[in-house]
Short mmCIF file of C-alpha atoms in Angstrom, two decimals:
data_model
loop_
_atom_site.label_atom_id
_atom_site.label_comp_id
_atom_site.label_asym_id
_atom_site.label_seq_id
_atom_site.Cartn_x
_atom_site.Cartn_y
_atom_site.Cartn_z
CA MET A 91 -1.97 -25.26 46.99
CA PRO A 92 -1.13 -23.66 43.63
CA THR A 93 -0.32 -25.99 40.75
CA ARG A 94 3.16 -26.06 39.24
CA GLU A 95 1.92 -24.04 36.28
CA GLU A 96 0.43 -21.44 38.64
CA ARG A 97 3.74 -21.27 40.51
CA LEU A 98 5.69 -20.75 37.29
CA ALA A 99 3.35 -17.95 36.26
CA GLY A 100 3.50 -16.49 39.76
CA GLY A 101 7.29 -16.41 39.67
CA LEU A 102 7.51 -14.55 36.39
CA ILE A 103 4.59 -12.18 36.94
CA GLY A 104 5.60 -11.73 40.57
CA LEU A 105 9.05 -10.43 39.66
CA LEU A 106 7.66 -8.11 36.97
CA VAL A 107 4.95 -6.69 39.24
CA GLY A 108 7.40 -6.24 42.13
CA ASP A 109 9.81 -4.45 39.83
CA ALA A 110 7.14 -2.17 38.35
CA LEU A 111 5.66 -1.42 41.77
CA GLY A 112 9.06 -0.40 43.11
CA VAL A 113 10.08 1.84 40.20
CA PRO A 114 8.49 5.11 41.43
CA TYR A 115 10.06 4.77 44.89
CA GLU A 116 13.66 4.04 43.89
CA PHE A 117 16.45 6.09 45.52
CA HIS A 118 14.21 7.28 48.37
CA ALA A 119 15.28 6.69 51.97
CA PRO A 120 12.93 4.44 53.96
CA GLU A 121 11.52 7.36 55.95
CA ARG A 122 10.45 8.96 52.66
CA ILE A 123 8.46 5.96 51.45
CA PRO A 124 4.66 6.45 51.69
CA PRO A 125 2.61 4.61 54.32
CA PHE A 126 2.42 0.87 53.72
CA ASP A 127 -1.15 0.81 52.39
CA HIS A 128 -0.42 3.65 49.97
CA ILE A 129 2.35 1.86 48.07
CA GLU A 130 0.83 1.43 44.62
CA TYR A 131 1.91 1.86 41.00
CA THR A 132 0.86 5.50 41.30
CA PRO A 133 2.26 7.04 44.51
CA PRO A 134 0.24 9.43 46.66
CA VAL A 135 -0.15 13.03 45.53
CA GLY A 136 2.91 15.04 46.49
CA PHE A 137 5.37 12.17 46.38
CA THR A 138 8.32 12.82 44.06
CA ARG A 139 8.44 9.84 41.71
CA ALA A 140 11.69 8.38 40.50
CA HIS A 141 11.80 7.76 36.73
CA SER A 142 8.93 10.10 35.91
CA SER A 143 9.26 9.16 32.22
CA ALA A 144 8.06 5.60 33.00
CA PRO A 145 4.25 5.34 33.20
CA PRO A 146 2.83 3.51 36.24
CA GLY A 147 3.03 -0.26 35.89
CA THR A 148 6.26 -0.26 33.84
CA TRP A 149 9.04 -2.70 34.71
CA SER A 150 12.63 -1.52 34.66
CA ASP A 151 15.95 -3.02 33.57
CA ASP A 152 15.37 -5.80 36.12
CA GLY A 153 12.32 -7.20 34.36
CA ALA A 154 13.64 -6.60 30.86
CA GLN A 155 16.88 -8.48 31.54
CA ALA A 156 14.96 -11.34 33.18
CA LEU A 157 12.87 -11.63 30.01
CA CYS A 158 16.06 -11.54 27.91
CA LEU A 159 17.29 -14.54 29.90
CA LEU A 160 14.01 -16.42 29.54
CA ASP A 161 13.80 -15.71 25.81
CA SER A 162 17.35 -16.98 25.35
CA LEU A 163 16.66 -20.18 27.30
CA LEU A 164 13.51 -20.89 25.30
CA ALA A 165 15.19 -20.16 21.96
CA CYS A 166 18.37 -22.17 22.62
CA GLY A 167 16.97 -25.00 24.73
CA ARG A 168 19.91 -24.55 27.10
CA PHE A 169 21.80 -21.76 28.78
CA ASP A 170 23.97 -20.24 26.06
CA VAL A 171 25.98 -17.45 27.65
CA ALA A 172 26.98 -15.92 24.31
CA ASP A 173 23.38 -15.77 23.11
CA PHE A 174 22.27 -14.28 26.42
CA ALA A 175 25.01 -11.65 26.22
CA ARG A 176 23.91 -10.67 22.72
CA ARG A 177 20.38 -10.16 24.01
CA LEU A 178 21.66 -7.90 26.80
CA VAL A 179 23.42 -5.76 24.19
CA ARG A 180 20.26 -5.70 22.10
CA TRP A 181 18.23 -4.65 25.17
CA LEU A 182 20.44 -1.65 25.89
CA ASP A 183 20.85 -0.68 22.22
CA THR A 184 17.26 -1.10 21.00
CA GLY A 185 15.00 -1.51 24.03
CA TYR A 186 14.45 -5.22 23.35
CA LEU A 187 11.89 -6.58 25.86
CA ALA A 188 11.62 -3.21 27.60
CA VAL A 189 8.13 -1.73 27.79
CA ASP A 190 7.71 0.74 24.92
CA ALA A 191 11.35 -0.09 24.05
CA HIS A 192 12.20 2.64 26.55
CA ILE A 193 15.37 2.31 28.65
CA PHE A 194 15.14 4.57 31.68
CA ASP A 195 17.45 2.83 34.14
CA VAL A 196 20.68 0.86 33.84
CA GLY A 197 23.30 0.09 36.48
CA VAL A 198 26.81 1.44 36.07
CA GLN A 199 28.40 -2.02 36.23
CA THR A 200 25.95 -3.40 33.70
CA ALA A 201 26.46 -0.51 31.30
CA ASN A 202 30.24 -0.87 31.51
CA ALA A 203 30.06 -4.62 30.94
CA ILE A 204 27.71 -4.27 27.98
CA ALA A 205 30.11 -1.79 26.43
CA LYS A 206 32.79 -4.48 26.68
CA LEU A 207 30.43 -7.06 25.15
CA ARG A 208 29.65 -4.69 22.30
CA ALA A 209 33.38 -4.28 21.70
CA GLY A 210 33.88 -8.04 21.44
CA THR A 211 34.90 -9.13 24.95
CA PRO A 212 33.84 -12.78 25.51
CA ALA A 213 30.69 -13.04 27.61
CA LEU A 214 32.33 -14.91 30.47
CA MET A 215 34.99 -12.22 30.81
CA ALA A 216 32.95 -9.02 30.49
CA GLY A 217 31.70 -8.63 34.06
CA SER A 218 34.08 -6.97 36.52
CA THR A 219 35.58 -9.18 39.23
CA GLU A 220 36.58 -6.23 41.42
CA GLU A 221 35.30 -5.99 44.99
CA ARG A 222 33.61 -2.68 44.23
CA ALA A 223 31.62 -4.31 41.44
CA LEU A 224 29.23 -6.22 43.67
CA GLY A 225 25.90 -4.79 42.62
CA ASN A 226 22.71 -6.83 42.39
CA GLY A 227 22.32 -6.62 38.61
CA SER A 228 22.77 -10.32 37.91
CA LEU A 229 20.70 -11.47 40.89
CA MET A 230 17.68 -9.39 39.88
CA ARG A 231 17.28 -11.20 36.55
CA VAL A 232 18.24 -14.83 37.30
CA LEU A 233 14.89 -16.30 38.45
CA PRO A 234 13.78 -17.47 34.95
CA LEU A 235 16.75 -19.85 34.96
CA ALA A 236 15.32 -21.65 38.01
CA LEU A 237 11.83 -21.66 36.47
CA TRP A 238 13.07 -23.19 33.21
CA HIS A 239 15.87 -25.52 34.37
CA ARG A 240 15.34 -29.30 34.50
CA GLY A 241 18.91 -30.41 35.12
CA PRO A 242 20.41 -31.55 38.43
CA ASP A 243 21.28 -29.06 41.14
CA ALA A 244 24.93 -28.98 40.14
CA ALA A 245 24.01 -27.97 36.59
CA LEU A 246 21.62 -25.30 37.84
CA VAL A 247 24.34 -23.89 40.09
CA ALA A 248 26.88 -23.84 37.24
CA ASP A 249 24.45 -22.09 34.90
CA ALA A 250 23.42 -19.58 37.59
CA GLN A 251 27.04 -18.64 38.13
CA ALA A 252 27.72 -18.36 34.40
CA GLN A 253 24.59 -16.21 34.00
CA SER A 254 26.14 -13.62 36.30
CA ARG A 255 29.46 -13.30 34.53
CA PRO A 256 28.54 -11.21 31.45
CA THR A 257 27.88 -8.23 33.76
CA HIS A 258 28.88 -9.21 37.32
CA GLY A 259 31.95 -11.43 37.38
CA HIS A 260 32.80 -11.37 41.08
CA LEU A 261 32.45 -14.83 42.61
CA ARG A 262 30.26 -13.54 45.45
CA ALA A 263 27.66 -12.31 42.96
CA GLN A 264 27.83 -15.68 41.19
CA VAL A 265 27.24 -17.59 44.43
CA CYS A 266 24.32 -15.32 45.36
CA CYS A 267 22.71 -16.21 42.02
CA ALA A 268 23.30 -19.92 42.64
CA LEU A 269 21.80 -19.77 46.15
CA TYR A 270 18.77 -17.82 44.93
CA CYS A 271 18.13 -20.33 42.14
CA LEU A 272 18.31 -23.30 44.50
CA TRP A 273 15.98 -21.49 46.92
CA ALA A 274 13.53 -20.88 44.08
CA ARG A 275 13.78 -24.48 42.87
CA ARG A 276 12.86 -25.82 46.30
CA ILE A 277 9.87 -23.47 46.52
CA LEU A 278 8.74 -24.47 43.03
CA ASP A 279 8.72 -28.06 44.27
CA GLY A 280 6.43 -27.06 47.17
CA THR A 281 8.88 -26.63 50.04
CA ASP A 282 8.15 -23.96 52.65
CA ALA A 283 10.20 -20.83 51.93
CA THR A 284 12.22 -20.99 55.17
CA ASP A 285 12.96 -24.69 54.80
CA ALA A 286 13.72 -24.10 51.12
CA TRP A 287 16.42 -21.56 52.03
CA ASP A 288 17.99 -23.92 54.55
CA ASP A 289 17.94 -26.78 52.06
CA ALA A 290 19.46 -24.60 49.33
CA VAL A 291 22.31 -23.62 51.68
CA ALA A 292 22.88 -27.26 52.63
CA THR A 293 22.97 -28.24 48.97
CA LEU A 294 25.60 -25.63 48.17
CA ARG A 295 27.69 -26.91 51.07
CA THR A 296 27.70 -30.33 49.47
CA LEU A 297 28.49 -28.97 46.00
CA TYR A 298 31.26 -26.58 47.08
CA SER A 299 34.23 -28.28 48.71
CA PRO A 300 35.24 -26.78 52.09
CA SER A 301 38.45 -25.31 50.68
CA SER A 302 36.96 -23.87 47.49
CA PRO A 303 36.72 -20.14 46.78
CA GLU A 304 32.95 -20.59 46.24
CA ARG A 305 32.55 -22.06 49.72
CA HIS A 306 34.54 -19.19 51.20
CA GLU A 307 32.24 -16.66 49.52
CA LEU A 308 29.18 -18.54 50.74
CA GLU A 309 30.32 -18.66 54.35
CA GLU A 310 32.34 -15.46 54.75
CA GLY A 311 30.77 -13.23 52.11
CA ILE A 312 27.08 -14.16 52.19
CA HIS A 313 26.66 -15.55 55.76
CA PRO A 314 23.61 -17.65 54.83
CA ASP A 315 22.87 -18.72 58.43
CA ALA A 316 22.39 -15.15 59.64
CA PRO A 317 18.81 -14.13 60.50
CA PRO A 318 17.05 -12.56 57.50
CA ALA A 319 17.54 -8.79 57.51
CA GLY A 320 18.57 -6.09 55.07
CA HIS A 321 18.41 -2.45 54.06
CA GLY A 322 17.23 -2.63 50.46
CA GLN A 323 20.63 -1.64 49.15
CA GLY A 324 22.19 -2.29 45.75
CA TYR A 325 24.92 -4.52 47.23
CA VAL A 326 24.15 -8.04 46.04
CA VAL A 327 24.35 -9.70 49.47
CA ASP A 328 22.13 -7.08 51.09
CA ALA A 329 19.65 -7.41 48.22
CA LEU A 330 19.44 -11.17 48.72
CA HIS A 331 18.97 -10.93 52.50
CA SER A 332 16.51 -8.04 52.14
CA ALA A 333 14.40 -10.17 49.81
CA ARG A 334 14.67 -13.12 52.20
CA TRP A 335 13.41 -10.90 55.03
CA ALA A 336 10.55 -9.51 52.94
CA VAL A 337 9.39 -12.98 51.85
CA ALA A 338 8.89 -13.89 55.53
CA GLN A 339 6.51 -10.96 56.11
CA GLY A 340 3.31 -12.51 54.73
CA ASP A 341 1.35 -12.82 51.50
CA TYR A 342 2.48 -11.49 48.12
CA GLU A 343 1.07 -8.01 48.62
CA THR A 344 2.72 -7.70 52.02
CA VAL A 345 6.03 -9.05 50.70
CA VAL A 346 6.48 -6.53 47.90
CA ARG A 347 5.29 -3.60 50.00
CA ALA A 348 7.68 -4.61 52.78
CA ALA A 349 10.52 -4.78 50.25
CA ILE A 350 9.71 -1.29 48.98
CA ALA A 351 9.33 0.09 52.51
CA LEU A 352 13.05 -0.63 53.02
CA GLY A 353 13.69 2.22 50.58
CA ASN A 354 16.80 2.64 48.41
CA ASP A 355 16.88 0.09 45.54
CA THR A 356 13.14 -0.48 45.81
CA ASP A 357 12.44 -1.93 42.36
CA THR A 358 15.17 -4.55 42.60
CA THR A 359 14.40 -5.62 46.17
CA ALA A 360 10.72 -5.98 45.29
CA CYS A 361 11.61 -7.79 42.05
CA ILE A 362 13.81 -10.36 43.84
CA ALA A 363 11.33 -10.84 46.69
CA GLY A 364 8.26 -10.68 44.46
CA GLY A 365 9.53 -13.46 42.24
CA ILE A 366 9.92 -15.77 45.23
CA ALA A 367 6.55 -14.77 46.76
CA GLY A 368 4.79 -15.29 43.44
CA LEU A 369 6.47 -18.64 43.03
CA ARG A 370 5.41 -19.64 46.54
CA ASP A 371 1.81 -18.43 46.32
CA GLY A 372 0.96 -18.73 42.62
CA ALA A 373 -0.14 -16.09 40.13
CA ASN A 374 -3.67 -15.85 41.50
CA ALA A 375 -2.28 -14.59 44.81
CA ILE A 376 -0.93 -11.47 43.12
CA PRO A 377 -3.57 -8.73 43.50
CA GLN A 378 -5.71 -8.46 40.38
CA ARG A 379 -5.30 -4.68 40.20
CA TRP A 380 -1.54 -5.11 39.95
CA ARG A 381 -1.79 -7.84 37.32
CA ASP A 382 -4.21 -5.72 35.30
CA GLY A 383 -2.09 -2.59 35.68
CA LEU A 384 1.16 -4.23 34.62
CA ARG A 385 2.18 -2.90 31.22
CA GLY A 386 3.99 -4.90 28.54
CA LYS A 387 1.66 -7.89 28.51
CA ASP A 388 2.39 -8.43 24.82
CA LEU A 389 6.05 -8.94 25.73
CA TYR A 390 5.87 -11.36 28.64
CA ARG A 391 2.75 -13.42 27.88
CA PRO A 392 4.17 -15.31 24.86
CA LEU A 393 7.28 -16.19 26.87
CA LEU A 394 5.16 -17.33 29.82
CA ARG A 395 3.03 -19.52 27.54
CA ALA A 396 6.17 -21.12 26.11
CA LEU A 397 7.60 -21.65 29.58
CA THR A 398 4.51 -23.32 31.01
CA ALA A 399 4.07 -25.43 27.87
#
């Protein structure tokens, strides 16, 4: 069994590797994805790469925003939504914590929200609450909160929801982040991934009163008792269930390849699933070639050392 330190490292590296592995395949339909064993940082000859300006092994906005969150948590010693929001603005404006300071992908909802933040909108009010604004941009980056947090479940849930609001204010996106963080926390503590999901759902049902809007979103928006399945889409609920399905497919390598084989939002599905698989299996379970080929080591390694310390 991996140690807690190995799980922490596996969670962070696992999300970055999954993200970077999925970058070349983004926007492709599942039938266009290469054969399973050929899914690598560098796709097979003849495959049309997405984001051709990003060298193989480069994480996208998913990984950069996750590192922004971790850096904020380590600097502040708590979740400070205003500080986190400032780092998101800095990421988009200067390439902060992006590999080579190069921004090659940003979601429409995130870009719109960051424009509001830049103009002075308070962090908790910047993310759209409209039904159409239910992308996975806050879910893809939230795992470091679960890795860092030492408070009770209720505090973790509250911080996970607040973490979503600078860019994705809809309550369903907030609850997805809370469920994912509780799932990750249970796995970090050594619980089997399936049992960890069930326990995370049960915990939310105790924290959200039956008549609350949060409970309604959990039951009617997310459907947490449904069998794991998804299509690798950018919709936050589908992204969560797609990752849940991928995590059940096997070891780390199988998990991230299965996530990418769903097509569509490949980097984010593999990021969300890869973080959980790395957390479950530990950093040493991530193939060495992928760890070696991951770019930006000078960016994430100091944060990982501070986290595990």
